[in-house]
Short mmCIF file of N, CA and C in Angstrom, two decimals:
data_model
loop_
_atom_site.label_atom_id
_atom_site.label_comp_id
_atom_site.label_asym_id
_atom_site.label_seq_id
_atom_site.Cartn_x
_atom_site.Cartn_y
_atom_site.Cartn_z
N UNK A 1 20.58 -7.79 15.47
CA UNK A 1 19.95 -7.29 14.00
C UNK A 1 18.49 -8.47 14.08
N UNK A 2 17.41 -8.18 13.53
CA UNK A 2 16.82 -8.97 12.73
C UNK A 2 17.20 -9.91 11.33
N UNK A 3 15.96 -10.79 11.22
CA UNK A 3 16.62 -11.62 10.26
C UNK A 3 16.17 -10.85 8.92
N UNK A 4 16.69 -11.58 8.01
CA UNK A 4 16.84 -10.91 6.49
C UNK A 4 15.86 -11.92 5.53
N UNK A 5 15.07 -11.73 5.24
CA UNK A 5 14.50 -12.65 3.74
C UNK A 5 14.18 -11.82 2.95
N UNK A 6 14.91 -11.94 1.72
CA UNK A 6 14.33 -11.02 0.30
C UNK A 6 13.12 -12.34 -0.14
N UNK A 7 11.91 -11.97 -0.86
CA UNK A 7 10.65 -12.91 -1.25
C UNK A 7 10.65 -12.26 -2.46
N UNK A 8 10.64 -13.21 -3.35
CA UNK A 8 9.93 -13.11 -5.21
C UNK A 8 8.38 -13.92 -5.11
N UNK A 9 8.35 -13.54 -6.34
CA UNK A 9 6.92 -14.05 -7.05
C UNK A 9 5.78 -14.02 -6.11
N UNK A 10 5.81 -15.40 -5.80
CA UNK A 10 4.15 -15.65 -5.13
C UNK A 10 4.72 -15.74 -3.15
N UNK A 11 5.85 -15.91 -2.90
CA UNK A 11 6.00 -15.01 -2.01
C UNK A 11 6.16 -13.71 -1.52
N UNK A 12 6.62 -13.07 -2.63
CA UNK A 12 6.41 -11.56 -2.30
C UNK A 12 4.76 -11.19 -1.99
N UNK A 13 4.05 -11.64 -3.16
CA UNK A 13 2.70 -11.23 -3.53
C UNK A 13 1.83 -11.82 -1.79
N UNK A 14 2.37 -12.99 -1.55
CA UNK A 14 1.89 -13.38 -0.03
C UNK A 14 2.05 -12.19 1.07
N UNK A 15 3.27 -11.96 1.04
CA UNK A 15 4.04 -11.03 2.00
C UNK A 15 3.00 -9.51 1.83
N UNK A 16 2.78 -8.96 0.56
CA UNK A 16 1.86 -7.97 0.45
C UNK A 16 1.04 -7.94 0.75
N UNK A 17 0.07 -8.81 0.61
CA UNK A 17 -1.15 -9.45 0.71
C UNK A 17 -1.27 -9.21 2.35
N UNK A 18 -0.51 -9.80 3.39
CA UNK A 18 -0.22 -10.17 4.28
C UNK A 18 -0.40 -8.59 5.02
N UNK A 19 0.49 -7.73 4.56
CA UNK A 19 1.08 -6.23 5.10
C UNK A 19 0.05 -5.69 4.96
N UNK A 20 -0.24 -5.20 3.44
CA UNK A 20 -1.32 -4.25 2.98
C UNK A 20 -2.69 -4.56 3.23
N UNK A 21 -3.18 -5.36 3.52
CA UNK A 21 -4.53 -5.79 3.62
C UNK A 21 -5.09 -5.90 5.09
N UNK A 22 -3.76 -5.84 6.06
CA UNK A 22 -4.25 -5.54 7.29
C UNK A 22 -3.43 -4.06 7.76
N UNK A 23 -3.04 -3.22 7.15
CA UNK A 23 -2.56 -1.97 7.36
C UNK A 23 -3.88 -1.04 6.64
N UNK A 24 -4.13 -1.56 5.46
CA UNK A 24 -5.27 -1.01 4.56
C UNK A 24 -4.79 0.69 3.80
N UNK A 25 -4.70 1.40 4.84
CA UNK A 25 -4.27 2.78 4.58
C UNK A 25 -3.14 3.06 4.37
N UNK A 26 -2.40 3.59 2.89
CA UNK A 26 -1.11 3.94 2.83
C UNK A 26 -1.24 5.55 2.29
N UNK A 27 0.45 5.80 2.53
CA UNK A 27 0.68 7.20 1.41
C UNK A 27 0.77 6.79 0.00
N UNK A 28 0.06 7.13 -0.81
CA UNK A 28 0.21 7.14 -1.89
C UNK A 28 0.94 7.82 -2.59
N UNK A 29 1.72 7.97 -3.21
CA UNK A 29 2.99 8.80 -3.55
C UNK A 29 2.80 8.96 -5.00
N UNK A 30 2.20 9.84 -5.97
CA UNK A 30 3.02 10.43 -7.29
C UNK A 30 3.66 11.19 -7.05
N UNK A 31 4.10 11.73 -8.92
CA UNK A 31 5.03 13.09 -9.30
C UNK A 31 4.66 13.78 -9.68
N UNK A 32 4.27 15.14 -9.21
CA UNK A 32 4.37 16.13 -10.30
C UNK A 32 5.57 16.71 -11.04
N UNK A 33 5.71 17.26 -11.57
CA UNK A 33 6.79 17.96 -12.48
C UNK A 33 7.78 18.60 -11.50
N UNK A 34 7.69 18.97 -10.39
CA UNK A 34 8.71 19.10 -9.54
C UNK A 34 9.17 18.36 -8.03
N UNK A 35 8.14 17.69 -7.50
CA UNK A 35 8.09 16.52 -6.65
C UNK A 35 7.02 15.45 -6.37
N UNK A 36 8.04 14.24 -5.29
CA UNK A 36 6.83 13.38 -4.92
C UNK A 36 5.32 14.26 -3.97
N UNK A 37 4.24 13.80 -4.38
CA UNK A 37 3.29 14.17 -3.23
C UNK A 37 2.70 13.09 -2.95
N UNK A 38 1.94 13.19 -1.79
CA UNK A 38 1.71 12.47 -1.09
C UNK A 38 0.10 12.18 -0.66
N UNK A 39 -0.30 11.80 -0.39
CA UNK A 39 -1.71 11.28 0.22
C UNK A 39 -2.36 10.44 0.69
N UNK A 40 -3.08 10.18 1.54
CA UNK A 40 -3.34 8.62 2.58
C UNK A 40 -4.95 7.85 1.43
N UNK A 41 -4.69 7.19 1.06
CA UNK A 41 -5.57 6.20 0.22
C UNK A 41 -5.92 5.11 0.93
N UNK A 42 -7.12 4.18 0.62
CA UNK A 42 -7.23 2.82 1.56
C UNK A 42 -7.46 2.09 0.06
N UNK A 43 -6.42 0.71 0.53
CA UNK A 43 -6.67 0.11 -0.63
C UNK A 43 -7.67 -0.85 -0.43
N UNK A 44 -8.91 -1.05 -1.67
CA UNK A 44 -9.87 -1.70 -1.85
C UNK A 44 -9.91 -3.23 -1.90
N UNK A 45 -8.50 -3.68 -2.91
CA UNK A 45 -8.73 -5.27 -2.87
C UNK A 45 -7.20 -5.30 -3.41
N UNK A 46 -6.33 -6.15 -3.17
CA UNK A 46 -5.30 -6.79 -3.47
C UNK A 46 -5.68 -8.41 -4.47
N UNK A 47 -5.17 -8.11 -5.67
CA UNK A 47 -5.54 -9.34 -6.31
C UNK A 47 -4.48 -10.81 -6.53
N UNK A 48 -4.91 -11.56 -7.01
CA UNK A 48 -3.85 -12.81 -6.97
C UNK A 48 -2.12 -12.37 -7.36
N UNK A 49 -2.62 -11.80 -7.99
CA UNK A 49 -1.02 -10.97 -8.96
C UNK A 49 -0.37 -10.06 -7.77
N UNK A 50 -0.86 -10.04 -6.99
CA UNK A 50 -0.21 -8.67 -6.14
C UNK A 50 -0.43 -7.17 -6.52
N UNK A 51 -1.30 -6.85 -7.65
CA UNK A 51 -1.85 -5.58 -7.76
C UNK A 51 -2.82 -5.09 -6.67
N UNK A 52 -2.71 -4.08 -6.67
CA UNK A 52 -3.29 -3.26 -5.64
C UNK A 52 -4.44 -2.56 -6.35
N UNK A 53 -5.65 -2.20 -5.75
CA UNK A 53 -6.70 -1.54 -6.39
C UNK A 53 -7.32 -0.47 -5.54
N UNK A 54 -7.49 0.75 -5.86
CA UNK A 54 -8.18 2.13 -5.39
C UNK A 54 -9.25 2.65 -5.95
N UNK A 55 -10.30 3.40 -5.30
CA UNK A 55 -10.98 4.03 -6.13
C UNK A 55 -10.39 5.69 -5.79
N UNK A 56 -10.88 6.13 -6.76
CA UNK A 56 -10.63 7.63 -6.96
C UNK A 56 -11.52 8.74 -7.69
N UNK A 57 -11.24 9.83 -7.16
CA UNK A 57 -11.89 10.72 -7.94
C UNK A 57 -11.12 11.08 -9.55
N UNK A 58 -11.71 11.10 -10.55
CA UNK A 58 -11.18 11.17 -11.56
C UNK A 58 -10.68 12.79 -11.79
N UNK A 59 -10.67 13.31 -11.26
CA UNK A 59 -10.95 15.05 -11.21
C UNK A 59 -9.43 15.36 -10.46
N UNK A 60 -9.20 14.44 -9.40
CA UNK A 60 -8.03 14.64 -8.16
C UNK A 60 -6.64 15.00 -8.88
N UNK A 61 -6.06 15.57 -7.91
CA UNK A 61 -4.45 15.80 -8.58
C UNK A 61 -3.98 14.33 -8.80
N UNK A 62 -4.05 13.22 -8.27
CA UNK A 62 -3.30 12.15 -8.07
C UNK A 62 -3.75 11.51 -9.46
N UNK A 63 -4.98 11.48 -9.65
CA UNK A 63 -5.41 11.22 -11.41
C UNK A 63 -4.60 11.51 -12.39
N UNK A 64 -4.21 12.96 -12.12
CA UNK A 64 -3.71 13.96 -13.23
C UNK A 64 -2.32 13.43 -13.42
N UNK A 65 -1.90 13.30 -12.21
CA UNK A 65 -0.27 13.62 -11.84
C UNK A 65 0.14 11.85 -12.62
N UNK A 66 -0.99 10.85 -12.39
CA UNK A 66 -0.60 9.46 -12.86
C UNK A 66 -0.86 9.38 -14.54
N UNK A 67 -1.39 10.23 -14.81
CA UNK A 67 -1.60 10.35 -16.45
C UNK A 67 -0.62 10.77 -17.04
N UNK A 68 0.17 11.38 -16.13
CA UNK A 68 1.58 12.60 -17.05
C UNK A 68 2.76 11.59 -16.39
N UNK A 69 2.87 10.79 -15.27
CA UNK A 69 3.92 9.90 -15.10
C UNK A 69 3.31 8.75 -14.26
N UNK A 70 3.16 7.51 -14.69
CA UNK A 70 2.39 6.44 -13.77
C UNK A 70 3.03 5.80 -12.55
N UNK A 71 4.62 6.07 -12.86
CA UNK A 71 5.07 5.72 -11.63
C UNK A 71 4.87 6.31 -10.11
N UNK A 72 4.57 5.48 -9.15
CA UNK A 72 3.96 5.55 -7.82
C UNK A 72 4.84 4.70 -6.94
N UNK A 73 5.04 5.25 -5.63
CA UNK A 73 5.54 4.85 -4.62
C UNK A 73 4.31 4.79 -3.60
N UNK A 74 4.53 3.71 -2.43
CA UNK A 74 3.23 3.16 -1.86
C UNK A 74 3.81 2.83 -0.31
N UNK A 75 3.62 3.64 0.50
CA UNK A 75 3.99 3.66 1.91
C UNK A 75 2.53 2.76 3.14
N UNK A 76 2.94 2.13 3.89
CA UNK A 76 2.14 1.21 5.06
C UNK A 76 3.03 1.32 6.14
N UNK A 77 1.96 1.47 7.07
CA UNK A 77 3.08 1.38 8.21
C UNK A 77 1.88 1.46 9.32
N UNK A 78 1.95 0.45 10.54
CA UNK A 78 1.62 0.43 11.34
C UNK A 78 2.68 0.48 12.24
N UNK A 79 2.75 1.48 13.11
CA UNK A 79 3.87 1.84 14.08
C UNK A 79 4.29 0.26 14.92
N UNK A 80 5.87 0.12 15.41
CA UNK A 80 6.11 -0.92 15.81
C UNK A 80 5.97 -2.37 15.49
N UNK A 81 5.32 -2.16 14.43
CA UNK A 81 4.99 -3.58 13.94
C UNK A 81 4.93 -4.31 12.44
N UNK A 82 4.65 -3.16 11.79
CA UNK A 82 4.43 -3.42 9.89
C UNK A 82 4.63 -2.24 9.42
N UNK A 83 5.88 -2.62 8.48
CA UNK A 83 6.18 -1.88 7.38
C UNK A 83 6.32 -2.63 6.19
N UNK A 84 5.66 -1.48 4.92
CA UNK A 84 5.77 -1.48 3.67
C UNK A 84 6.03 -0.95 2.50
N UNK A 85 6.93 -1.07 1.89
CA UNK A 85 7.34 0.40 0.81
C UNK A 85 6.58 -0.51 -0.71
N UNK A 86 6.49 0.03 -1.76
CA UNK A 86 6.22 -0.66 -2.96
C UNK A 86 5.93 0.29 -3.60
N UNK A 87 7.16 -0.06 -5.11
CA UNK A 87 7.21 0.46 -5.81
C UNK A 87 6.45 0.33 -7.40
N UNK A 88 5.84 1.19 -8.03
CA UNK A 88 5.01 0.40 -9.37
C UNK A 88 4.60 1.08 -9.91
N UNK A 89 3.84 0.81 -11.11
CA UNK A 89 3.33 1.66 -12.07
C UNK A 89 1.65 1.81 -11.65
N UNK A 90 1.35 2.62 -12.03
CA UNK A 90 -0.45 2.98 -12.05
C UNK A 90 -1.19 3.03 -12.95
N UNK A 91 -2.22 2.22 -13.05
CA UNK A 91 -3.52 3.15 -14.30
C UNK A 91 -4.58 3.08 -13.72
N UNK A 92 -4.85 4.07 -14.36
CA UNK A 92 -6.39 4.74 -14.45
C UNK A 92 -7.49 3.83 -15.51
N UNK A 93 -8.72 3.43 -14.65
CA UNK A 93 -9.71 2.66 -15.68
C UNK A 93 -10.77 3.48 -14.72
N UNK A 94 -11.71 3.18 -15.52
CA UNK A 94 -13.45 3.53 -15.71
C UNK A 94 -14.45 2.06 -15.92
N UNK A 95 -13.85 1.24 -15.80
CA UNK A 95 -14.76 0.04 -15.95
C UNK A 95 -15.36 -0.08 -14.73
N UNK A 96 -17.73 0.01 -14.70
CA UNK A 96 -18.29 0.23 -13.76
C UNK A 96 -18.55 -1.18 -13.30
N UNK A 97 -17.78 -2.50 -13.71
CA UNK A 97 -17.83 -3.11 -12.98
C UNK A 97 -16.94 -3.46 -11.81
N UNK A 98 -15.72 -3.35 -12.51
CA UNK A 98 -14.74 -3.18 -11.31
C UNK A 98 -15.18 -2.07 -10.19
N UNK A 99 -15.59 -0.76 -10.80
CA UNK A 99 -15.83 0.18 -9.70
C UNK A 99 -17.35 -0.71 -8.60
N UNK A 100 -17.70 -1.36 -9.47
CA UNK A 100 -19.05 -2.23 -8.45
C UNK A 100 -18.46 -3.12 -7.31
N UNK A 101 -17.40 -3.99 -7.92
CA UNK A 101 -16.65 -4.74 -7.63
C UNK A 101 -15.74 -4.25 -6.16
N UNK A 102 -15.07 -2.86 -6.32
CA UNK A 102 -14.60 -2.64 -5.52
C UNK A 102 -15.11 -1.38 -4.28
N UNK A 103 -16.33 -0.89 -4.47
CA UNK A 103 -17.07 -0.24 -4.05
C UNK A 103 -17.50 -0.34 -2.67
N UNK A 104 -17.08 0.39 -1.67
CA UNK A 104 -17.36 0.40 -0.19
C UNK A 104 -18.37 1.60 0.40
N UNK A 105 -19.41 1.35 0.89
CA UNK A 105 -20.13 2.57 1.00
C UNK A 105 -19.76 3.98 2.04
N UNK A 106 -18.04 3.36 2.73
CA UNK A 106 -17.89 4.81 2.96
C UNK A 106 -17.10 5.37 2.28
N UNK A 107 -16.91 4.81 1.06
CA UNK A 107 -16.63 6.03 0.01
C UNK A 107 -17.46 6.96 -0.81
N UNK A 108 -18.22 6.84 -0.01
CA UNK A 108 -19.70 7.94 -0.48
C UNK A 108 -19.34 9.46 0.24
N UNK A 109 -18.28 9.15 1.43
CA UNK A 109 -17.86 10.45 2.34
C UNK A 109 -17.06 11.12 1.51
N UNK A 110 -16.36 10.48 0.02
CA UNK A 110 -15.39 11.21 -0.62
C UNK A 110 -16.07 11.31 -2.00
N UNK A 111 -17.60 10.77 -2.52
CA UNK A 111 -18.09 10.59 -3.33
C UNK A 111 -19.41 10.74 -3.50
N UNK A 112 -19.81 11.57 -3.40
CA UNK A 112 -21.02 11.89 -2.92
C UNK A 112 -22.26 10.99 -3.61
N UNK A 113 -22.11 10.62 -5.07
CA UNK A 113 -23.00 10.11 -5.85
C UNK A 113 -22.70 8.37 -5.83
N UNK A 114 -22.29 7.75 -4.98
CA UNK A 114 -22.18 6.27 -4.72
C UNK A 114 -21.43 5.69 -5.28
N UNK A 115 -21.72 4.52 -5.96
CA UNK A 115 -20.75 3.45 -6.93
C UNK A 115 -21.07 4.32 -8.38
N UNK A 116 -22.53 5.04 -8.42
CA UNK A 116 -22.64 5.65 -9.67
C UNK A 116 -21.91 6.86 -10.01
N UNK A 117 -21.31 7.29 -8.96
CA UNK A 117 -20.69 8.54 -9.85
C UNK A 117 -19.96 8.40 -10.75
N UNK A 118 -20.21 9.64 -11.90
CA UNK A 118 -19.92 9.76 -13.09
C UNK A 118 -18.07 10.26 -13.03
N UNK A 119 -17.71 11.08 -11.90
CA UNK A 119 -16.10 11.05 -11.55
C UNK A 119 -15.28 10.08 -10.69
N UNK A 120 -16.02 8.50 -10.85
CA UNK A 120 -15.82 7.90 -9.56
C UNK A 120 -14.65 6.68 -10.84
N UNK A 121 -13.13 6.69 -10.18
CA UNK A 121 -12.34 6.29 -11.21
C UNK A 121 -12.10 5.14 -10.24
N UNK A 122 -11.02 4.26 -11.11
CA UNK A 122 -10.25 3.06 -10.22
C UNK A 122 -8.93 2.86 -10.84
N UNK A 123 -8.00 3.22 -9.31
CA UNK A 123 -6.22 3.17 -10.15
C UNK A 123 -6.05 1.71 -9.94
N UNK A 124 -5.22 1.21 -10.67
CA UNK A 124 -4.33 -0.26 -10.82
C UNK A 124 -3.18 0.10 -10.06
N UNK A 125 -2.37 -0.23 -9.46
CA UNK A 125 -0.70 -0.33 -9.07
C UNK A 125 -0.57 -1.70 -9.19
N UNK A 126 0.40 -1.92 -10.46
CA UNK A 126 1.16 -3.50 -10.22
C UNK A 126 2.64 -2.78 -9.52
N UNK A 127 2.75 -3.52 -8.52
CA UNK A 127 3.98 -3.32 -8.02
C UNK A 127 5.03 -4.05 -8.64
N UNK A 128 6.28 -3.16 -8.69
CA UNK A 128 7.35 -3.59 -9.43
C UNK A 128 8.54 -4.67 -8.18
N UNK A 129 8.80 -3.76 -7.40
CA UNK A 129 9.32 -4.31 -6.22
C UNK A 129 9.17 -3.28 -4.99
N UNK A 130 9.75 -3.80 -3.55
CA UNK A 130 9.54 -2.94 -2.66
C UNK A 130 10.26 -3.61 -1.63
N UNK A 131 9.51 -3.27 -0.18
CA UNK A 131 10.56 -3.71 1.01
C UNK A 131 9.65 -3.51 2.12
N UNK A 132 10.41 -4.82 2.96
CA UNK A 132 9.08 -4.75 4.20
C UNK A 132 9.76 -5.11 5.22
N UNK A 133 9.12 -4.42 6.52
CA UNK A 133 9.83 -5.23 7.85
C UNK A 133 8.64 -5.54 8.77
N UNK A 134 8.56 -6.27 9.42
CA UNK A 134 7.81 -6.94 10.45
C UNK A 134 8.14 -7.53 12.01
N UNK A 135 7.48 -7.36 12.80
CA UNK A 135 7.89 -8.44 13.82
C UNK A 135 7.44 -9.70 13.33
N UNK A 136 8.60 -10.90 14.12
CA UNK A 136 8.11 -12.13 14.16
C UNK A 136 7.16 -12.41 15.14
N UNK A 137 6.97 -12.09 16.27
CA UNK A 137 6.06 -12.25 17.47
C UNK A 137 4.51 -11.41 17.59
N UNK A 138 4.66 -10.38 16.95
CA UNK A 138 3.86 -9.34 16.67
C UNK A 138 3.63 -7.98 17.84
N UNK A 139 3.18 -7.10 17.87
CA UNK A 139 3.19 -5.97 18.43
C UNK A 139 3.40 -6.14 19.85
N UNK A 140 2.59 -7.06 20.72
CA UNK A 140 2.42 -6.86 21.86
C UNK A 140 4.45 -7.41 22.46
N UNK A 141 4.57 -8.23 21.70
CA UNK A 141 6.17 -9.33 22.13
C UNK A 141 7.18 -8.17 21.83
N UNK A 142 6.68 -7.45 20.21
CA UNK A 142 7.74 -6.52 20.16
C UNK A 142 8.15 -5.16 21.35
N UNK A 143 6.99 -4.81 21.47
CA UNK A 143 6.62 -3.69 22.90
C UNK A 143 7.70 -4.06 23.80
N UNK A 144 7.34 -4.98 24.33
CA UNK A 144 8.30 -5.85 25.63
C UNK A 144 9.43 -6.00 25.12
N UNK A 145 9.89 -6.49 23.88
CA UNK A 145 11.69 -6.63 23.90
C UNK A 145 11.97 -5.11 23.64
N UNK A 146 11.06 -3.99 23.13
CA UNK A 146 11.93 -2.94 22.69
C UNK A 146 12.27 -2.64 24.35
N UNK A 147 11.23 -2.34 25.43
CA UNK A 147 11.39 -2.09 26.62
C UNK A 147 12.39 -2.87 27.51
N UNK A 148 12.74 -3.91 27.16
CA UNK A 148 13.90 -5.04 27.76
C UNK A 148 15.30 -4.29 27.06
N UNK A 149 14.74 -4.44 26.18
CA UNK A 149 16.52 -3.60 25.57
C UNK A 149 16.65 -2.64 25.90
N UNK A 150 15.72 -1.32 26.17
CA UNK A 150 15.57 -0.62 26.70
C UNK A 150 16.50 -0.43 28.16
N UNK A 151 15.88 -1.24 28.79
CA UNK A 151 16.33 -1.26 30.21
C UNK A 151 17.98 -2.03 30.58
N UNK A 152 17.82 -3.27 29.89
CA UNK A 152 19.19 -4.05 29.57
C UNK A 152 20.17 -3.29 28.77
N UNK A 153 20.07 -2.45 27.91
CA UNK A 153 21.20 -2.07 26.84
C UNK A 153 21.20 -3.10 25.66
N UNK A 154 20.60 -4.28 26.07
CA UNK A 154 21.15 -4.93 24.63
C UNK A 154 19.94 -4.75 23.41
N UNK A 155 20.68 -5.17 22.68
CA UNK A 155 19.70 -4.97 21.38
C UNK A 155 18.70 -6.21 21.55
N UNK A 156 17.47 -6.07 20.95
CA UNK A 156 16.46 -7.63 20.98
C UNK A 156 15.64 -7.20 19.66
N UNK A 157 16.09 -7.10 18.63
CA UNK A 157 15.56 -6.82 17.61
C UNK A 157 14.75 -8.37 17.20
N UNK A 158 13.67 -8.10 17.01
CA UNK A 158 12.62 -9.64 16.99
C UNK A 158 12.10 -9.20 15.28
N UNK A 159 12.69 -8.02 14.37
CA UNK A 159 12.19 -8.49 13.48
C UNK A 159 12.77 -9.21 11.91
N UNK A 160 11.87 -9.16 11.25
CA UNK A 160 11.92 -9.69 9.66
C UNK A 160 11.98 -8.85 9.06
N UNK A 161 13.24 -8.78 7.82
CA UNK A 161 12.75 -7.89 7.04
C UNK A 161 13.53 -8.16 5.10
N UNK A 162 13.31 -7.80 4.04
CA UNK A 162 13.58 -7.93 3.24
C UNK A 162 13.33 -7.24 1.67
N UNK A 163 13.73 -7.39 0.85
CA UNK A 163 13.17 -6.98 -0.52
C UNK A 163 12.18 -7.60 -1.17
N UNK A 164 11.72 -7.20 -1.75
CA UNK A 164 10.40 -7.81 -2.58
C UNK A 164 10.10 -8.02 -4.22
N UNK A 165 10.42 -8.57 -4.84
CA UNK A 165 10.58 -8.70 -6.21
C UNK A 165 9.34 -9.34 -6.98
N UNK A 166 8.39 -8.91 -7.36
CA UNK A 166 7.64 -9.33 -8.15
C UNK A 166 8.08 -9.40 -9.68
#
């Protein structure tokens, strides 16, 4: 079994930044009246408090769902190497300065009007808690250890995991 290390406060923020900034894209989950709804979204920024910032269409289903229920789940994954789950509260903003700060030209694929598109909104997610798992020594070593474990029949878990509390 791998190591277990729960993280709080600035240590939790550091772990969120480490994992989410490298993975970038998550399954962003909201709740409608019936069930959890998921879609891939890219993080534009993670601030010093661990808040995650996204750009979104003001008319999207996820914006509508956040307006009804601000609780969200974010699932980040880089197979065999890094995993992060966050539970938090989302809010929708329309501040032009924040949009300008977060804007990346690739967003034009979804928002043809660019950073001045009137339907462009910001989603801020304030994480409350979460869970992480990653390898101590990176993907190459993890794959080598998994192969050795398969061949020898011995467990060679190289992971470190724990809860995050902000």
